[in-house]
Amino acid sequence: MASEMESSLEVSFSSSCAVSGASGCLPPARSRIFKIIVIGDSNVGKTCLTYRFCAGRFPDRTEATIGVDFRERAVDIDGERIKIQLWDTAGQERFRKSMVQHYYRNVHAVVFVYDMTNMASFHSLPSWIEECKQHLLANDIPRILVGNKCDLRSAIQVPTDLAQKFADTHSMPLFETSAKNPNDNDHVEAIFMTLAHKLKSHKPLMLSQLPDNRISLKPETKPAVTCWC
Amino acid sequence: MATTSAASDLACSAAPSPVGGASAAAAVEEEEREVVRVRVKKCESFLSPEFRSFAVDPQITSLDVLQHILIRAFDLNGKKNFGISYLARDRLGQEAFLSLLSDWDLSTAFATASKPYLQLRVDIRPSEDSPLLEDWDIISPKDVIGSDVLLADKRSSLTTAALPFTQSILSQVGRTLSKVQQVLSWSYGEDVKPFKPPLSDAEFHTYLNHEGQLSRPEELRLRIYHGGVEPSLRKVVWRYLLNVYPDGLTGRERMDYMKRKSREYEQLKSEWAQRVNPEDLEFIRSTVLKDVLRTDRAHPYYAGPEDGPHLRALHDLLTTYAVTHPQVSYCQGMSDLASPILAVMDHEGHAFVCFCGIMKRLAANFHPDGRAMATKFAHLKLLLRHADPDFYQYLQEAGADDLFFCYRWLLLELKREFAFDDALRMLEVTWSSLPPDPPEHEVELVGPPSQVADTGFGSHRGRPVRQRHMLRPAGGGSSAFEDAVVHLATSSQGPSSGGRLLRQASLDGLQQLRDNMSPRKDLLVQLSHPATLISSKSLSEPLLNSPDPLLSSSSRPDSPSSSSPPSTQEASPSGDVAVGSPSMPEVGSPRDPGKSVPPPPPMGLPPPQEFGRGNPFMLFLCLAILLEHRDHIMRNGLDYNELAMHFDRLVRKHHLGRVLRRAKALFADYLQSEVWDSEEGAEATAPS
């Protein structure tokens, strides 16, 4: 089972690096790397989301994240290869006191996750945002809000309009998805691809650009994305 | 006489070359430092004596291992009836062969081995088999490295009777070479067999007296350290390793004790509602349940339906612990620690007592202030830099010297890093490396009550919106201000304060080393086997005192200093790290090493009773894993995330045999060098 949690991306990427280095003909072409941290309460589905994006499928089993798990995926955006490193962080308070400095070090973007079927996880968001403000050096780093539906059998407790108001208040775009729903595969993809595009162009996500997000969601869904998995 | 001389000369001259040829460079280096050369003479009724020469590592060679080597070297397969004696000199310089009957005898033999080698004699007892057949048995395939060797030996044995006398001698030499190579490959091979088989039920009973009392707990632990425990025996032996039994219980008393503690557990389990309010209980239960449903579900014991009995038992065990230990409560990761214990005990009450035993040592890992974890990280860094400065420098340049990808390793003592059954073996070996720490009367199943003041694990002046994370929610409109005050207080300490604490800690360390020098000397005289030091009583006393710093730090979680010397010493490394951490975002990566790495203590690595904060061997396991992948990491130039992801993919895939072997060798070096560095310089030259 543990093997299914693996991504083969790293192996092939390392091979590419090794080959380039060995040949000496080309300088090692290292992709631009963006570090994205995914934070939120315990058990809201952070691991499912990150795994879904990097491995392209829902993990059969997850276990409580202790400290931080690392995931990675390389994508091609407008001809340039971008490497996205996702830090899947521990949601429990005790780990964060030890690790929080390292989570935010050299971070390029932040993804806040709550469980749409758990109102308490939504009510925790102000604390997560406050933590983010305290530890981020730059205040123009892209941040997005993701509502994940963890349990398909449970009813949604966080209405979309409530979440949208909250996101608008904090100048963040809102995405709602379900890492477990097979039909939402493209949607999970779009969330991180949108973020990757913004990182590539160095443009911060601002409230005024929300219309752009709506427009860009459509074209980004259609083109096939190179997946190294 | 001519025969004896000829065989002796040939054996001596031939022996060195296979040693050189068979060993890797690293092995040669190890041999120069540790290896004891052994020359063995076999005497058997009317036959001519036989000789064998080989080298062994005294750190990892027990009496059983030596017997295995001799059985192979002399083809004594199936014949157990032989005695071993060693040549010793008394104070008057007279030589005599003394019987070698125990590991202690073997340690004495190694210590008194005269250069250039230790001289042993093997006396074969008379048996009903024909003498000729005894000498020329066909070798079992299991004892032969390859089929070619098997065929060669078969031909040799079949035609030996017809060979002239001189050719018979030559064939014996050939077999000697083969045996030495086999022994060496067995000792230094990549996929090494266990040096000792797991502890069996029959052998376990040799550690109990006629009333069933365990009379030699240190020896039992040393035995398990070298070979582990047979799975069917774990249920019994783990209770000793987890310090469940007070000393001196007879067999019947142990049964009564466990029954009484199980009833006590059932009583506590029925008192959830009386000990916590409904809101807190619901929070604990839901948090525990979420994690239980995703703990080791791939293992058969936990693979059943979500409402199965084993998952319910794990949930109830953890909930009861959280309710009865409000200062610790529940935290993610505890289910990983409890899971193997419950699977082995297969009894909820017994597992709970064992879990209380292990949490007595590990509760500090889950303290919100992170001090215990910070200490372990600091020690792991020290150890890595000490063991491999080049690799450490590489990690520094990659910005990975914080080693935070090892967080889960340290928190869960590597339980999640090995496949489940391998984890069981790794855990029992690690626990057996710790000195016995039995409770004075009983394992306490109830911890201290939660404190009214703003202290302990759950600070209820935390962020108000996340009150569900705190077990004691409290209105805190000024929480942001409080956080700012705490932050300012931490900042105002500054590096000077950290430096002061560090210097004081160094002095305390020196004083403690001096205090411990005397008992260690005595132990050194009695037990020259360095590995035995891990069982010494001098290690027990500091560990027994370890709850005091915890209580002290619990009462003042935000205070970086304390009047209590142990607390000061303990707080210093974490305090230094804590002081360094807030300023990390403001400095560039080149300066991080200066901040995050405290200067090494003057005596090198910390002593065993401090190293790893109660579990030094665990640090060496982590080091062994890092070094196993060192070449891959450096050769491919992995950056921080790449190497962190590399280890992430190795979850439950590490090779237990290789990791254990490397960790034990490194641990033995540490114990030995630590002793030599602390004590007389003259003795330091003895092993080399």
Coordinates of C-alpha atoms in Angstrom, one line a residue, chain B residues 2-444:
Chain B
A2 CA 56.4 -32.4 12.8
T3 CA 52.8 -32.6 11.8
T4 CA 51.7 -30.0 14.3
S5 CA 54.4 -27.6 13.3
A6 CA 53.7 -28.0 9.6
A7 CA 50.0 -27.4 10.0
S8 CA 50.6 -24.5 12.3
D9 CA 53.0 -22.8 10.0
L10 CA 50.7 -23.2 7.0
A11 CA 47.7 -21.9 8.9
C12 CA 49.5 -18.9 10.2
S13 CA 51.0 -17.9 6.9
A14 CA 47.8 -18.5 5.0
A15 CA 45.4 -16.8 7.3
P16 CA 46.3 -13.1 6.6
S17 CA 45.7 -13.2 2.9
P18 CA 41.9 -14.0 3.0
V19 CA 41.5 -11.3 5.6
G20 CA 43.0 -8.8 3.3
G21 CA 41.3 -10.1 0.2
A22 CA 37.9 -10.7 1.6
S23 CA 37.4 -7.5 3.4
A24 CA 36.3 -4.2 2.0
A25 CA 38.4 -1.1 2.7
A26 CA 36.0 -0.1 5.4
A27 CA 36.2 -3.5 7.0
V28 CA 40.0 -3.3 6.9
E29 CA 39.8 0.0 8.7
E30 CA 37.4 -1.5 11.2
E31 CA 39.7 -4.4 11.7
E32 CA 42.7 -2.2 12.4
R33 CA 40.7 -0.5 15.1
E34 CA 38.7 -3.3 16.7
V35 CA 39.5 -6.7 15.4
V36 CA 40.9 -9.4 17.6
R37 CA 42.8 -12.2 15.9
V38 CA 42.0 -15.6 17.1
R39 CA 43.9 -18.9 16.7
V40 CA 42.0 -22.0 17.6
K41 CA 43.3 -25.5 18.2
K42 CA 40.9 -28.4 18.0
C43 CA 41.7 -31.5 20.1
E44 CA 39.7 -34.7 19.5
S45 CA 40.6 -38.0 21.1
F46 CA 43.1 -39.8 19.0
L47 CA 43.1 -37.5 16.0
S48 CA 45.8 -35.0 15.3
P49 CA 45.0 -31.4 16.4
E50 CA 43.6 -29.0 13.9
F51 CA 44.2 -25.3 13.7
R52 CA 42.1 -22.4 12.4
S53 CA 42.8 -18.7 12.4
F54 CA 40.3 -15.9 12.0
A55 CA 39.5 -12.4 13.2
V56 CA 36.4 -11.2 15.1
D57 CA 35.0 -7.9 16.3
P58 CA 34.7 -8.2 20.1
Q59 CA 31.9 -5.6 20.0
I60 CA 29.5 -7.8 18.2
T61 CA 30.8 -11.3 19.1
S62 CA 29.0 -13.1 21.9
L63 CA 29.7 -16.6 23.1
D64 CA 26.9 -17.9 20.9
V65 CA 28.3 -16.1 17.8
L66 CA 31.8 -17.6 18.6
Q67 CA 30.3 -21.0 18.9
H68 CA 28.7 -20.6 15.5
I69 CA 32.0 -19.5 14.0
L70 CA 33.8 -22.5 15.5
I71 CA 31.1 -24.9 14.3
R72 CA 31.5 -23.7 10.8
A73 CA 35.3 -23.4 10.9
F74 CA 35.8 -27.0 12.1
D75 CA 32.8 -28.5 10.3
L76 CA 31.2 -29.4 13.6
N77 CA 27.8 -29.3 12.0
G78 CA 25.3 -31.2 14.2
K79 CA 27.9 -31.9 16.9
K80 CA 27.3 -29.6 19.9
N81 CA 29.3 -31.5 22.4
F82 CA 32.5 -29.5 22.6
G83 CA 34.2 -27.3 25.2
I84 CA 36.0 -24.1 24.6
S85 CA 38.8 -22.8 26.7
Y86 CA 41.2 -19.8 26.4
L87 CA 44.8 -19.2 27.2
A88 CA 45.2 -16.8 30.1
R89 CA 48.0 -15.6 32.2
D90 CA 47.8 -15.1 35.9
R91 CA 49.5 -12.4 37.9
L92 CA 52.7 -14.5 38.1
G93 CA 52.8 -14.7 34.3
Q94 CA 52.0 -18.4 34.2
E95 CA 49.8 -19.5 31.3
A96 CA 46.8 -21.8 31.7
F97 CA 43.7 -22.7 29.7
L98 CA 40.6 -21.5 31.4
S99 CA 37.1 -22.6 30.5
L100 CA 35.0 -20.3 28.4
L101 CA 31.4 -20.8 29.5
S102 CA 29.7 -17.4 29.4
D103 CA 29.7 -14.0 27.7
W104 CA 31.5 -12.7 30.7
D105 CA 34.3 -15.2 30.2
L106 CA 34.5 -14.2 26.6
S107 CA 34.8 -10.5 27.5
T108 CA 37.6 -11.4 29.9
A109 CA 39.3 -13.5 27.2
F110 CA 39.1 -10.6 24.8
A111 CA 40.5 -8.2 27.3
T112 CA 43.4 -10.4 28.3
A113 CA 44.2 -11.6 24.8
S114 CA 47.9 -11.5 24.3
K115 CA 49.3 -10.2 21.1
P116 CA 49.3 -11.1 18.4
Y117 CA 46.2 -13.2 18.9
L118 CA 43.7 -14.8 21.4
Q119 CA 44.5 -18.5 21.7
L120 CA 41.5 -20.9 22.1
R121 CA 41.2 -24.6 22.4
V122 CA 38.3 -26.7 21.3
D123 CA 37.9 -30.0 23.0
I124 CA 35.6 -32.4 21.2
R125 CA 33.8 -34.7 23.7
P126 CA 33.6 -38.5 22.8
S127 CA 30.6 -39.4 20.8
E128 CA 29.1 -42.5 19.4
D129 CA 30.0 -41.6 15.8
S130 CA 33.0 -43.1 14.1
P131 CA 36.0 -40.8 14.5
L132 CA 36.8 -40.9 10.9
L133 CA 33.3 -40.0 9.8
E134 CA 33.3 -37.1 12.3
D135 CA 36.3 -35.6 10.7
W136 CA 35.2 -35.9 7.1
D137 CA 31.5 -35.2 7.2
I138 CA 30.0 -33.9 4.0
I139 CA 29.2 -30.2 4.5
S140 CA 25.5 -29.3 4.5
P141 CA 24.5 -27.0 1.6
K142 CA 23.4 -24.4 4.1
D143 CA 26.9 -24.0 5.4
V144 CA 28.4 -23.5 1.9
I145 CA 28.5 -20.1 0.2
G146 CA 28.2 -21.4 -3.4
S147 CA 27.6 -24.6 -5.2
D148 CA 31.1 -24.7 -6.6
V149 CA 32.5 -24.8 -3.1
L150 CA 30.0 -27.5 -2.2
L151 CA 31.1 -29.6 -5.1
A152 CA 34.8 -29.1 -4.3
D153 CA 34.3 -30.1 -0.7
K154 CA 32.3 -33.1 -1.7
R155 CA 35.1 -34.3 -4.0
S156 CA 37.5 -33.6 -1.3
S157 CA 35.7 -35.5 1.4
L158 CA 35.0 -38.5 -0.9
T159 CA 38.6 -38.9 -1.9
T160 CA 40.4 -37.9 1.2
A161 CA 40.9 -41.4 2.4
A162 CA 42.9 -42.2 -0.7
L163 CA 45.1 -39.2 -0.6
P164 CA 48.7 -39.4 0.6
F165 CA 49.4 -37.7 3.9
T166 CA 50.8 -34.5 2.5
Q167 CA 47.9 -34.0 0.2
S168 CA 45.6 -34.5 3.2
I169 CA 47.3 -31.5 4.9
L170 CA 46.9 -29.4 1.8
S171 CA 43.2 -30.1 1.6
Q172 CA 42.9 -29.1 5.2
V173 CA 44.5 -25.8 4.5
G174 CA 42.1 -25.3 1.6
R175 CA 39.2 -25.9 3.8
T176 CA 40.6 -23.5 6.3
L177 CA 40.7 -20.8 3.6
S178 CA 37.2 -21.6 2.6
K179 CA 36.0 -21.4 6.2
V180 CA 37.8 -18.2 6.9
Q181 CA 36.3 -16.6 3.9
Q182 CA 32.9 -17.8 4.8
V183 CA 33.2 -16.5 8.3
L184 CA 34.4 -13.2 7.1
S185 CA 31.7 -12.8 4.5
W186 CA 29.2 -13.8 7.1
S187 CA 30.5 -11.1 9.4
Y188 CA 30.8 -8.3 6.9
G189 CA 28.4 -9.2 4.2
E190 CA 25.9 -6.7 2.8
D191 CA 22.8 -8.6 3.9
V192 CA 24.0 -9.8 7.2
K193 CA 22.3 -12.5 9.2
P194 CA 21.4 -11.6 12.7
F195 CA 24.4 -12.0 15.0
K196 CA 22.2 -13.9 17.4
P197 CA 18.9 -15.6 16.9
P198 CA 15.9 -14.1 18.6
L199 CA 15.4 -14.9 22.2
S200 CA 13.5 -18.2 22.6
D201 CA 11.2 -19.3 25.3
A202 CA 13.7 -21.9 26.6
E203 CA 16.5 -19.4 26.8
F204 CA 14.3 -16.7 28.4
H205 CA 13.6 -19.1 31.2
T206 CA 17.3 -19.3 31.9
Y207 CA 17.1 -15.7 33.1
L208 CA 14.4 -16.6 35.7
N209 CA 15.1 -18.4 39.0
H210 CA 13.0 -21.3 40.3
E211 CA 10.3 -18.9 41.5
G212 CA 10.1 -17.1 38.2
Q213 CA 11.9 -14.0 39.3
L214 CA 14.1 -12.1 36.8
S215 CA 17.5 -12.1 38.4
R216 CA 19.6 -10.6 35.6
P217 CA 17.6 -7.8 33.9
E218 CA 20.7 -6.2 32.3
E219 CA 21.8 -9.5 30.7
L220 CA 18.3 -10.1 29.4
R221 CA 18.4 -6.7 27.7
L222 CA 21.8 -7.2 26.3
R223 CA 20.7 -10.5 24.9
I224 CA 17.6 -8.9 23.2
Y225 CA 19.7 -6.0 22.0
H226 CA 21.8 -8.5 19.9
G227 CA 19.0 -10.7 18.5
G228 CA 15.5 -9.5 19.4
V229 CA 12.7 -11.6 20.7
E230 CA 10.8 -14.5 19.1
P231 CA 7.4 -13.2 18.1
S232 CA 5.5 -15.6 20.2
L233 CA 7.5 -14.5 23.3
R234 CA 7.0 -10.7 22.8
K235 CA 3.8 -10.6 24.8
V236 CA 5.8 -11.6 27.9
V237 CA 9.2 -10.0 27.3
W238 CA 8.0 -6.6 26.2
R239 CA 6.5 -6.0 29.6
Y240 CA 10.0 -6.1 31.0
L241 CA 11.4 -3.9 28.3
L242 CA 8.6 -1.3 28.8
N243 CA 9.3 -1.3 32.6
V244 CA 5.8 -2.6 33.6
Y245 CA 6.9 -5.0 36.4
P246 CA 8.5 -3.8 39.6
D247 CA 11.6 -5.7 40.5
G248 CA 11.5 -9.1 42.1
L249 CA 8.0 -10.4 41.2
T250 CA 7.6 -14.1 41.1
G251 CA 5.7 -15.8 38.3
R252 CA 2.5 -15.9 40.3
E253 CA 2.9 -12.3 41.5
R254 CA 3.3 -11.1 38.0
M255 CA 0.0 -12.7 37.0
D256 CA -1.8 -11.2 40.0
Y257 CA -0.2 -7.8 39.2
M258 CA -1.4 -7.8 35.6
K259 CA -4.9 -8.9 36.6
R260 CA -5.0 -6.1 39.2
K261 CA -3.8 -3.5 36.7
S262 CA -6.2 -4.6 34.1
R263 CA -9.1 -4.2 36.5
E264 CA -7.8 -0.8 37.3
Y265 CA -7.8 0.1 33.6
E266 CA -11.4 -1.1 33.2
Q267 CA -12.4 1.1 36.1
L268 CA -10.7 4.1 34.5
K269 CA -12.3 3.4 31.2
S270 CA -15.7 3.6 32.9
E271 CA -14.9 7.0 34.3
W272 CA -14.5 9.1 31.2
A273 CA -17.6 11.1 31.8
Q274 CA -16.6 11.8 35.4
R275 CA -13.1 13.1 34.6
V276 CA -13.9 15.4 31.7
N277 CA -16.8 17.5 30.6
P278 CA -18.9 16.3 27.6
E279 CA -17.5 18.9 25.2
D280 CA -13.9 17.9 25.9
L281 CA -14.6 14.2 25.8
E282 CA -16.3 14.5 22.5
F283 CA -13.3 16.4 21.1
I284 CA -10.9 13.8 22.4
R285 CA -12.9 10.9 21.1
S286 CA -13.4 12.4 17.6
T287 CA -9.7 13.3 17.3
V288 CA -8.6 9.9 18.5
L289 CA -11.1 8.1 16.2
K290 CA -10.0 10.0 13.1
D291 CA -6.4 8.9 13.7
V292 CA -7.2 5.4 14.8
L293 CA -9.1 4.8 11.5
R294 CA -5.9 5.7 9.6
T295 CA -3.3 3.9 11.8
D296 CA -1.6 0.7 10.4
R297 CA -4.8 -0.3 8.6
A298 CA -2.6 -2.3 6.2
H299 CA -1.7 -4.7 9.0
P300 CA -3.9 -7.7 9.5
Y301 CA -4.6 -6.9 13.1
Y302 CA -6.1 -3.5 12.2
A303 CA -7.4 -4.3 8.7
G304 CA -10.9 -5.2 9.9
P305 CA -14.0 -3.0 9.7
E306 CA -14.0 0.4 11.2
D307 CA -16.1 -0.8 14.1
G308 CA -14.0 -3.9 14.7
P309 CA -12.8 -4.9 18.1
H310 CA -9.1 -4.0 17.6
L311 CA -9.8 -0.5 16.4
R312 CA -12.2 0.0 19.2
A313 CA -9.6 -1.2 21.7
L314 CA -7.0 1.2 20.3
H315 CA -9.5 4.0 20.4
D316 CA -10.5 3.2 24.0
L317 CA -6.9 2.9 25.1
L318 CA -5.9 6.3 23.7
T319 CA -9.0 8.0 25.0
T320 CA -8.5 6.6 28.5
Y321 CA -4.9 7.8 28.4
A322 CA -5.9 11.3 27.3
V323 CA -8.6 11.5 30.0
T324 CA -6.4 10.2 32.8
H325 CA -3.3 12.3 31.7
P326 CA -4.8 15.7 31.0
Q327 CA -1.4 17.4 30.9
V328 CA -0.5 15.2 28.0
S329 CA -3.9 14.4 26.6
Y330 CA -3.9 13.1 23.0
C331 CA -1.8 14.1 20.1
Q332 CA -1.3 12.7 16.7
G333 CA 1.4 10.1 16.6
M334 CA 0.4 8.5 19.9
S335 CA -1.7 6.0 17.9
D336 CA 1.5 5.0 16.1
L337 CA 3.2 4.3 19.4
A338 CA 0.2 2.4 20.9
S339 CA -0.5 0.3 17.8
P340 CA 2.4 -2.1 17.9
I341 CA 2.0 -2.6 21.6
L342 CA -1.7 -3.5 21.3
A343 CA -1.0 -5.8 18.4
V344 CA 1.6 -7.7 20.4
M345 CA -0.3 -7.8 23.7
D346 CA -3.7 -8.5 22.1
H347 CA -5.2 -7.4 25.4
E348 CA -6.5 -3.9 25.9
G349 CA -5.7 -3.7 29.6
H350 CA -2.2 -5.1 29.3
A351 CA -1.5 -2.8 26.3
F352 CA -2.7 0.2 28.3
V353 CA -0.2 -0.6 31.1
C354 CA 2.6 -1.0 28.6
F355 CA 1.6 2.2 26.8
C356 CA 1.8 4.1 30.2
G357 CA 5.2 2.6 30.6
I358 CA 6.5 3.9 27.2
M359 CA 4.7 7.3 27.6
K360 CA 6.5 7.8 30.9
R361 CA 9.6 8.3 28.7
L362 CA 8.0 9.8 25.5
A363 CA 5.3 12.1 26.8
A364 CA 7.9 15.0 26.6
N365 CA 8.0 14.5 22.8
F366 CA 4.4 15.8 22.7
H367 CA 4.9 18.8 24.9
P368 CA 3.8 22.0 23.1
D369 CA 6.9 23.8 24.0
G370 CA 8.9 21.5 21.8
R371 CA 11.9 21.4 24.1
A372 CA 12.4 17.6 24.1
M373 CA 12.2 17.5 20.3
A374 CA 14.5 20.5 20.0
T375 CA 17.1 18.7 22.1
K376 CA 16.8 15.6 20.0
F377 CA 17.3 17.6 16.8
A378 CA 20.3 19.3 18.3
H379 CA 21.9 16.0 19.3
L380 CA 21.2 14.4 16.0
K381 CA 22.9 17.3 14.3
L382 CA 25.9 17.0 16.6
L383 CA 26.1 13.3 15.9
L384 CA 25.9 13.7 12.2
R385 CA 28.6 16.4 12.2
H386 CA 30.7 14.2 14.4
A387 CA 30.3 11.1 12.3
D388 CA 30.4 12.6 8.8
P389 CA 31.6 16.2 8.5
D390 CA 31.5 16.1 4.7
F391 CA 27.9 15.0 4.6
Y392 CA 27.0 17.5 7.3
Q393 CA 28.6 20.3 5.3
Y394 CA 26.7 19.2 2.2
L395 CA 23.4 19.4 4.1
Q396 CA 24.4 22.8 5.4
E397 CA 25.0 24.2 2.0
A398 CA 21.6 22.7 0.9
G399 CA 19.9 24.4 3.8
A400 CA 18.9 21.0 5.1
D401 CA 21.0 20.9 8.2
D402 CA 17.9 21.5 10.3
L403 CA 17.0 17.9 9.5
F404 CA 13.3 18.6 9.9
F405 CA 12.5 15.9 7.5
C406 CA 13.5 13.6 10.4
Y407 CA 10.8 15.1 12.6
R408 CA 8.6 12.0 12.3
W409 CA 11.6 9.7 12.9
L410 CA 12.4 11.3 16.2
L411 CA 8.8 11.8 17.4
L412 CA 7.8 8.3 16.8
E413 CA 11.2 6.7 17.4
L414 CA 11.2 5.4 13.8
K415 CA 8.1 3.3 14.2
R416 CA 6.6 4.4 10.9
E417 CA 9.8 4.2 8.9
F418 CA 10.0 0.3 8.9
A419 CA 7.5 -2.3 7.8
F420 CA 5.4 -3.3 10.7
D421 CA 7.1 -6.5 11.6
D422 CA 10.5 -4.9 11.1
A423 CA 9.4 -2.1 13.3
L424 CA 8.6 -4.6 16.1
R425 CA 12.2 -5.9 16.0
M426 CA 13.6 -2.4 15.8
L427 CA 11.6 -1.2 18.8
E428 CA 12.5 -4.1 21.0
V429 CA 16.2 -3.7 20.2
T430 CA 16.0 0.0 20.9
W431 CA 14.1 -0.5 24.2
S432 CA 16.6 -3.1 25.3
S433 CA 19.5 -0.7 24.8
L434 CA 18.0 1.4 27.6
P435 CA 18.8 0.6 31.2
P436 CA 16.1 -1.1 33.2
D437 CA 13.8 1.5 34.9
P438 CA 11.3 -0.6 36.8
P439 CA 8.6 1.2 38.8
E440 CA 9.2 1.3 42.5
H441 CA 5.8 -0.2 43.3
E442 CA 3.5 -0.2 40.3
V443 CA 3.1 1.5 36.9
E444 CA 0.9 4.5 37.6

